[in-house]
Short mmCIF file of C-alpha atoms in Angstrom, two decimals:
data_model
loop_
_atom_site.label_atom_id
_atom_site.label_comp_id
_atom_site.label_asym_id
_atom_site.label_seq_id
_atom_site.Cartn_x
_atom_site.Cartn_y
_atom_site.Cartn_z
CA MET A 18 -0.23 -0.83 0.76
CA GLU A 19 1.40 3.23 -0.95
CA TYR A 20 2.93 5.10 2.09
CA ARG A 21 0.67 8.94 2.48
CA LYS A 22 2.26 11.86 4.97
CA ASP A 23 0.40 14.89 6.24
CA PHE A 24 2.56 17.03 4.81
CA LEU A 25 0.78 20.01 7.28
CA SER A 26 1.35 18.09 9.97
CA CYS A 27 5.27 18.73 9.73
CA LEU A 28 5.10 21.45 10.63
CA ASP A 29 3.71 24.94 13.23
CA SER A 30 0.23 25.42 13.00
CA ASP A 31 0.27 29.24 12.31
CA MET A 32 2.54 28.05 8.94
CA SER A 33 -0.02 25.29 8.32
CA LEU A 34 -3.01 28.44 8.48
CA LYS A 35 -0.91 30.52 5.95
CA ILE A 36 -0.43 27.82 3.41
CA LEU A 37 -3.75 26.85 3.63
CA MET A 38 -4.41 31.03 3.14
CA CYS A 39 -3.15 30.57 0.18
CA LEU A 40 -6.53 28.82 -1.13
CA ASP A 41 -8.88 32.03 -3.28
CA ASN A 42 -11.07 28.90 -3.66
CA PRO A 43 -14.54 28.36 -2.41
CA ALA A 44 -14.81 25.07 -3.36
CA ASP A 45 -11.13 23.97 -2.80
CA LEU A 46 -11.66 25.07 0.66
CA VAL A 47 -14.01 22.50 1.40
CA ARG A 48 -11.66 19.74 -0.69
CA VAL A 49 -9.43 20.41 1.65
CA SER A 50 -11.54 20.80 4.94
CA CYS A 51 -12.80 17.20 3.33
CA VAL A 52 -8.97 15.71 3.78
CA SER A 53 -8.87 13.87 7.21
CA ARG A 54 -10.08 15.65 10.35
CA SER A 55 -7.26 17.38 11.41
CA TRP A 56 -7.65 19.80 8.06
CA THR A 57 -11.24 19.50 8.97
CA HIS A 58 -10.34 20.83 11.35
CA SER A 59 -8.22 23.97 10.07
CA VAL A 60 -10.11 24.85 7.45
CA ILE A 61 -13.78 25.34 9.95
CA ALA A 62 -12.07 27.05 13.65
CA ASN A 63 -10.41 29.36 12.34
CA GLY A 64 -12.79 30.23 9.15
CA LEU A 65 -11.23 29.67 6.41
CA CYS A 66 -14.16 30.17 4.22
CA LYS A 67 -15.17 33.82 6.49
CA GLN A 68 -11.56 34.89 5.62
CA LEU A 69 -11.65 34.59 2.02
CA CYS A 70 -14.77 35.81 2.32
CA LEU A 71 -14.02 38.79 3.63
CA ARG A 72 -10.72 39.63 1.68
CA MET A 73 -12.87 39.48 -1.65
CA PHE A 74 -15.61 42.21 -0.05
CA PRO A 75 -14.69 44.12 3.35
CA GLN A 76 -18.01 44.59 4.18
CA LEU A 77 -19.11 41.48 5.55
CA SER A 78 -17.11 43.03 8.38
CA ARG A 79 -20.14 43.69 9.59
CA VAL A 80 -21.61 41.18 9.45
CA ALA A 81 -23.00 40.04 13.38
CA LEU A 82 -23.95 36.97 13.19
CA VAL A 83 -24.38 33.63 10.32
CA VAL A 84 -27.93 32.47 9.89
CA GLU A 85 -29.09 29.33 8.02
CA LEU A 86 -32.66 28.71 7.57
CA ASN A 87 -35.01 25.25 6.18
CA GLN A 88 -31.78 23.82 7.84
CA PRO A 89 -32.59 20.26 8.61
CA GLY A 90 -31.70 19.53 12.19
CA ALA A 91 -31.08 22.65 13.10
CA LYS A 92 -33.75 22.36 15.80
CA GLU A 93 -32.36 19.19 16.98
CA HIS A 94 -28.94 20.26 17.05
CA ALA A 95 -30.46 24.37 18.94
CA GLU A 96 -31.93 22.25 21.89
CA VAL A 97 -29.08 19.11 22.75
CA GLY A 98 -25.28 19.02 23.16
CA SER A 99 -22.72 20.12 24.98
CA SER A 100 -21.21 23.54 24.71
CA TYR A 101 -18.17 22.52 23.08
CA SER A 102 -20.67 20.98 20.11
CA MET A 103 -22.66 23.44 19.97
CA GLU A 104 -19.41 25.93 19.40
CA TRP A 105 -18.73 23.18 16.07
CA LEU A 106 -22.01 22.93 14.79
CA ALA A 107 -22.10 27.16 14.96
CA LEU A 108 -18.96 27.20 12.84
CA GLN A 109 -19.65 24.14 10.66
CA ARG A 110 -22.41 26.18 10.37
CA GLU A 111 -20.46 29.21 9.40
CA HIS A 112 -18.40 27.60 7.38
CA ARG A 113 -21.13 25.98 5.25
CA VAL A 114 -22.68 29.16 5.08
CA TYR A 115 -19.75 31.44 4.09
CA ALA A 116 -18.61 28.97 1.15
CA TYR A 117 -21.60 29.08 -0.25
CA LEU A 118 -21.71 32.73 0.17
CA GLY A 119 -17.66 32.85 -1.70
CA ARG A 120 -19.01 30.70 -5.72
CA ALA A 121 -21.80 33.45 -4.88
CA LEU A 122 -19.28 36.49 -4.57
CA MET A 123 -17.33 34.85 -7.53
CA SER A 124 -20.02 34.23 -10.06
CA SER A 125 -20.58 37.11 -13.11
CA PHE A 126 -22.34 39.92 -12.75
CA ALA A 127 -23.73 42.23 -15.77
CA LYS A 128 -27.32 42.89 -14.74
CA ASN A 129 -29.19 46.27 -14.17
CA CYS A 130 -29.78 45.78 -10.56
CA ILE A 131 -32.21 49.58 -9.83
CA ALA A 132 -34.96 48.50 -8.77
CA LYS A 133 -37.16 52.25 -8.51
CA THR A 134 -36.12 55.19 -7.36
CA VAL A 135 -36.27 56.56 -4.37
CA GLY A 136 -35.41 60.93 -4.56
CA ALA A 137 -33.70 63.20 -5.68
CA SER A 138 -31.63 66.32 -3.53
CA SER A 139 -33.60 68.44 -6.44
CA THR A 140 -36.13 69.16 -9.71
CA ASP A 141 -36.99 71.64 -11.60
CA ASN A 142 -39.86 70.98 -13.56
CA PHE A 143 -42.67 68.18 -11.20
CA PRO A 144 -43.58 66.15 -12.67
CA ARG A 145 -42.32 65.83 -15.82
CA GLU A 146 -38.36 65.88 -15.15
CA SER A 147 -38.85 63.39 -12.52
CA ILE A 148 -36.26 61.61 -11.57
CA ASP A 149 -37.72 58.77 -11.72
CA ASN A 150 -37.55 59.34 -16.56
CA THR A 151 -34.11 58.02 -15.27
CA LEU A 152 -35.18 55.08 -15.28
CA GLU A 153 -36.15 55.43 -18.93
CA PRO A 154 -32.68 54.14 -21.53
CA ARG A 155 -34.48 56.16 -23.87
CA ASP A 156 -34.25 59.62 -23.75
CA ASN A 157 -37.32 60.82 -26.28
CA VAL A 158 -40.31 58.66 -25.28
CA ALA A 159 -43.55 59.33 -27.34
CA GLY A 160 -42.43 63.24 -29.12
CA ARG A 161 -40.97 64.69 -25.52
CA ASP A 162 -37.71 65.02 -24.34
CA SER A 163 -36.90 62.16 -21.40
CA TYR A 164 -34.42 63.52 -18.19
CA TRP A 165 -34.01 64.35 -14.99
CA SER A 166 -33.22 68.62 -14.36
CA SER A 167 -31.97 69.35 -10.74
CA ASN A 168 -33.18 73.67 -9.30
CA GLY A 169 -31.11 76.57 -11.07
CA GLN A 170 -28.07 77.56 -9.21
CA ILE A 171 -25.97 80.95 -8.98
CA ASP A 172 -22.48 78.85 -7.51
CA PRO A 173 -21.63 76.33 -9.64
CA ASN A 174 -20.36 73.77 -6.34
CA VAL A 175 -23.71 72.97 -5.13
CA PRO A 176 -24.18 69.55 -5.18
CA GLU A 177 -27.31 66.92 -6.47
CA THR A 178 -27.64 63.70 -5.56
CA LEU A 179 -29.65 61.12 -6.76
CA THR A 180 -31.32 58.56 -5.12
CA TYR A 181 -32.52 54.65 -5.57
CA GLU A 182 -33.60 51.18 -4.27
CA LEU A 183 -31.61 48.27 -5.45
CA VAL A 184 -33.57 44.72 -6.66
CA SER A 185 -32.55 42.64 -3.21
CA GLN A 186 -30.95 43.87 0.43
CA ILE A 187 -27.30 42.87 -0.92
CA CYS A 188 -26.06 42.76 -3.77
CA VAL A 189 -22.23 42.92 -5.37
CA ILE A 190 -21.95 46.55 -7.18
CA THR A 191 -19.31 46.72 -10.04
CA GLU A 192 -19.99 49.75 -11.93
CA ILE A 193 -22.68 52.24 -12.52
CA ASN A 194 -23.21 55.02 -16.10
CA ILE A 195 -24.55 57.48 -16.30
CA GLN A 196 -25.03 59.23 -19.81
CA PRO A 197 -26.24 63.32 -19.15
CA PHE A 198 -28.87 64.99 -20.72
CA GLN A 199 -28.01 67.84 -23.97
CA ALA A 200 -31.68 69.83 -24.40
CA HIS A 201 -31.53 70.58 -28.32
CA PHE A 202 -34.45 72.50 -27.92
CA GLN A 203 -32.68 75.01 -26.88
CA ILE A 204 -29.80 77.12 -28.49
CA GLY A 205 -26.19 75.83 -28.89
CA SER A 206 -27.28 71.87 -27.75
CA PRO A 207 -25.81 72.47 -24.65
CA ILE A 208 -24.73 69.05 -22.67
CA TYR A 209 -25.88 69.81 -18.70
CA SER A 210 -23.31 67.59 -17.13
CA ALA A 211 -21.34 67.17 -14.31
CA LYS A 212 -18.00 68.31 -13.42
CA SER A 213 -17.63 64.80 -11.71
CA VAL A 214 -19.19 62.25 -10.17
CA ARG A 215 -19.12 59.82 -6.47
CA PHE A 216 -21.20 56.76 -5.42
CA LYS A 217 -22.31 56.30 -1.74
CA MET A 218 -23.82 52.83 -0.87
CA GLY A 219 -25.89 51.22 1.94
CA HIS A 220 -29.30 50.50 3.90
CA PRO A 221 -31.68 52.81 5.20
CA LYS A 222 -32.16 53.72 9.05
CA ALA A 223 -33.22 51.85 11.56
CA SER A 224 -34.90 54.85 13.53
CA LEU A 225 -37.09 57.49 12.44
CA ASP A 226 -36.80 59.05 15.04
CA ALA A 227 -33.84 60.38 13.35
CA VAL A 228 -31.76 63.73 15.39
CA ASP A 229 -31.14 64.21 11.88
CA ASP A 230 -32.24 64.96 8.13
CA GLU A 231 -29.74 61.67 6.56
CA MET A 232 -32.92 59.03 5.97
CA PHE A 233 -29.68 56.17 5.55
CA VAL A 234 -26.68 55.27 6.93
CA TRP A 235 -23.84 54.37 4.24
CA THR A 236 -21.17 51.51 4.04
CA TYR A 237 -18.81 52.96 1.90
CA THR A 238 -18.14 55.48 -0.38
CA SER A 239 -16.13 55.90 -4.41
CA PRO A 240 -13.65 57.83 -5.39
CA GLU A 241 -14.59 60.37 -6.73
CA PHE A 242 -15.20 60.32 -10.65
CA PRO A 243 -14.19 63.26 -13.57
CA MET A 244 -17.33 63.34 -15.71
CA SER A 245 -16.70 64.38 -19.89
CA GLN A 246 -20.53 66.75 -21.16
CA GLU A 247 -20.35 64.91 -23.70
CA ASN A 248 -23.60 63.37 -24.46
CA GLN A 249 -23.85 59.55 -23.26
CA LEU A 250 -23.79 56.38 -21.13
CA GLN A 251 -20.56 57.46 -19.26
CA LYS A 252 -19.24 53.75 -18.27
CA PHE A 253 -17.62 54.15 -14.21
CA LYS A 254 -15.86 51.44 -12.71
CA LEU A 255 -15.43 50.84 -9.79
CA PRO A 256 -12.11 50.05 -8.48
CA GLU A 257 -13.01 46.76 -6.57
CA PRO A 258 -17.36 45.13 -7.06
CA VAL A 259 -18.29 46.13 -3.97
CA LEU A 260 -21.14 44.44 -2.02
CA CYS A 261 -23.90 47.23 -0.82
CA ILE A 262 -25.61 45.31 2.22
CA GLY A 263 -29.05 47.39 2.69
CA GLY A 264 -30.36 48.17 -0.89
CA ILE A 265 -29.51 51.62 -1.36
CA LEU A 266 -26.80 53.46 -3.52
CA GLN A 267 -27.19 57.36 -4.12
CA ILE A 268 -25.44 59.29 -7.13
CA GLU A 269 -23.52 62.64 -6.05
CA LEU A 270 -23.07 64.93 -9.22
CA LEU A 271 -20.70 67.41 -8.01
CA GLY A 272 -19.82 70.62 -9.96
CA ARG A 273 -22.00 72.38 -12.28
CA VAL A 274 -20.34 73.39 -15.38
CA GLN A 275 -23.45 74.46 -17.97
CA ARG A 276 -25.56 77.54 -17.51
CA GLN A 277 -29.27 78.12 -18.77
CA GLU A 278 -28.75 80.66 -20.98
CA MET A 279 -32.42 81.86 -20.18
CA ASP A 280 -32.46 82.07 -16.57
CA GLY A 281 -28.59 82.24 -16.50
CA LEU A 282 -28.23 79.49 -13.63
CA LEU A 283 -26.62 76.20 -13.63
CA TYR A 284 -28.28 73.05 -14.39
CA ILE A 285 -27.37 69.06 -13.51
CA CYS A 286 -29.77 67.00 -15.70
CA VAL A 287 -29.04 63.59 -16.31
CA THR A 288 -31.25 61.71 -18.87
CA HIS A 289 -30.36 57.37 -17.99
CA VAL A 290 -28.79 56.09 -15.00
CA GLN A 291 -27.65 52.37 -14.83
CA VAL A 292 -25.83 50.15 -11.63
CA LEU A 293 -23.89 47.07 -12.96
CA GLY A 294 -23.85 43.56 -10.90
CA GLY A 295 -26.35 40.48 -9.94
CA SER A 296 -28.48 40.62 -6.60
CA LEU A 297 -27.47 37.64 -4.10
CA SER A 298 -31.54 37.44 -3.05
CA PRO A 299 -33.17 34.96 -2.31
CA ALA A 300 -30.15 32.26 -1.13
CA PHE A 301 -28.21 35.33 0.77
CA ASN A 302 -30.90 37.97 2.43
CA VAL A 303 -29.64 39.74 4.84
CA ASP A 304 -31.63 41.55 8.44
CA ASN A 305 -31.07 43.31 11.67
CA LEU A 306 -29.56 46.25 9.65
CA GLU A 307 -28.64 49.06 12.82
CA ALA A 308 -27.17 52.39 12.95
CA SER A 309 -24.13 50.82 13.52
CA GLY A 310 -24.16 49.24 10.20
CA MET A 311 -24.23 45.34 11.76
CA PHE A 312 -26.90 43.37 10.66
CA VAL A 313 -27.35 39.35 10.14
CA LEU A 314 -25.97 37.20 7.54
CA GLN A 315 -28.95 34.16 6.00
CA ARG A 316 -28.47 31.83 3.54
CA ASP A 317 -31.84 29.49 2.56
CA ARG A 318 -31.29 26.52 1.72
CA LEU A 319 -34.35 25.98 -0.10
CA ALA A 320 -33.20 29.27 -2.70
CA ASN A 321 -31.41 28.97 -5.19
CA TYR A 322 -28.54 31.06 -6.44
CA GLN A 323 -28.72 32.21 -10.71
CA PRO A 324 -25.39 34.29 -11.40
CA VAL A 325 -26.64 36.85 -14.14
CA MET A 326 -24.18 35.97 -17.72
CA THR A 327 -23.49 38.51 -20.22
CA SER A 328 -23.55 35.93 -22.66
CA GLU A 329 -23.14 32.59 -24.20
CA ASN A 330 -19.57 33.26 -24.41
CA GLU A 331 -18.68 34.57 -21.18
CA SER A 332 -21.13 31.82 -19.63
CA GLN A 333 -17.88 29.65 -20.66
CA GLU A 334 -14.89 31.66 -20.52
CA ILE A 335 -15.57 32.48 -16.68
CA SER A 336 -16.54 28.60 -16.05
CA ALA A 337 -13.74 27.79 -17.64
CA GLU A 338 -11.32 29.97 -15.16
CA GLN A 339 -13.84 29.63 -11.84
CA GLY A 340 -15.03 26.95 -12.79
CA GLY A 341 -19.01 26.45 -12.61
CA PRO A 342 -21.93 25.19 -10.52
CA ARG A 343 -20.66 20.92 -12.51
CA GLU A 344 -17.35 21.88 -10.80
CA PHE A 345 -18.68 23.15 -7.44
CA ARG A 346 -20.92 19.95 -7.97
CA GLN A 347 -18.26 17.72 -8.15
CA ILE A 348 -18.40 18.36 -4.09
CA VAL A 349 -20.65 16.76 -2.91
CA PRO A 350 -18.96 12.85 -3.40
CA ILE A 351 -15.99 14.57 -2.13
CA LEU A 352 -17.50 15.50 1.86
CA ARG A 353 -18.76 11.76 1.01
CA GLY A 354 -14.68 10.24 1.02
CA GLN A 355 -15.70 8.76 -2.14
CA GLU A 356 -12.79 10.75 -4.19
CA VAL A 357 -9.39 8.97 -4.90
CA GLY A 358 -6.06 10.11 -2.79
CA VAL A 359 -7.87 11.84 -0.17
CA VAL A 360 -5.63 11.20 3.22
CA GLU A 361 -8.77 9.02 5.35
CA ASP A 362 -6.12 7.81 8.17
CA ASP A 363 -8.17 9.60 11.20
CA TRP A 364 -10.97 11.22 8.93
CA ASP A 365 -14.22 10.92 12.04
CA GLU A 366 -17.38 11.07 9.53
CA GLU A 367 -20.16 10.73 12.27
CA GLU A 368 -18.04 13.54 14.55
CA TYR A 369 -16.91 15.90 11.45
CA GLU A 370 -19.55 15.89 9.42
CA VAL A 371 -19.44 18.27 6.67
CA ASP A 372 -21.93 16.87 4.24
CA ASP A 373 -24.76 19.68 4.13
CA PHE A 374 -23.82 20.50 0.55
CA GLU A 375 -25.91 18.40 -0.63
CA GLU A 376 -26.42 18.44 -4.74
CA GLU A 377 -29.07 19.76 -5.37
CA ASP A 378 -28.74 22.04 -3.18
CA ALA A 379 -25.42 23.55 -5.43
CA LEU A 380 -25.42 26.63 -6.85
#
């Protein structure tokens, strides 16, 4: 029989942990957790799936608790067991939730995530020039120009904001696209763009009795991007994908560049807005958002997550580079100890069972 040696057992715990943390795919971490009892303990006890998700999306540092919905046996486990076994079950639950979350976060996102408008800081002629017009991709509807317009200002430094509600309370956002409005009905066809833009993401305040006028808690603020005075959809790609917790996105329009000849005031006008990314709901959701920004991360075992691909070719490329659903389902036989070549010498399946990644529930 071929002799096999667990090389991690020859290293100190810190060095072993550094090696395991080099893995950057949640599927690999799940496989590693099934090699042996000691590897299982290293991956789960050190929360390596959670750490991987935190490296990808720092916004997850505000997770106060993870919860599994519709998880078989959860109620029984909650009622019986020693404090140690309960602690281990909690670590296993966290391992499962973050493993599935990590896989979802590595998917490709290319969908407009705006569900509806919340409001604008000002509107010149309501409702004809309402923020609702920015959801319409066409700049002319039924022979009438479609756009949002701010109030006119003398000071070019007065900012404006457009606030939107996203399709779910937990979305990955990669890019925001904005098209300034060109007034062809005015002399010279002026373009009412802003000088620059900035983006905020967050959630509504838990208390409606806030002492200030701010309705939201912002957990992310982007760098400032310059905006061109051009009548085209301008793309503002975020430095890194952002996990929007709470489902609110605000566009800050900074600096006015175009003065209206009729009244001599400076305006900002927008034809269309897109917020590109993807929703992690219904497989994942958040709850108990507070003013501090802490939240409960929920995973529904019965809900399937379906990533959005921009095209068939891109779908094939991502499957090749990151592994698609079929690749992730291959974890199931590994979790059940059926993979050839794994170290089985000290595996205690009953004590360290982590085969809750059922094939029909694979992401």
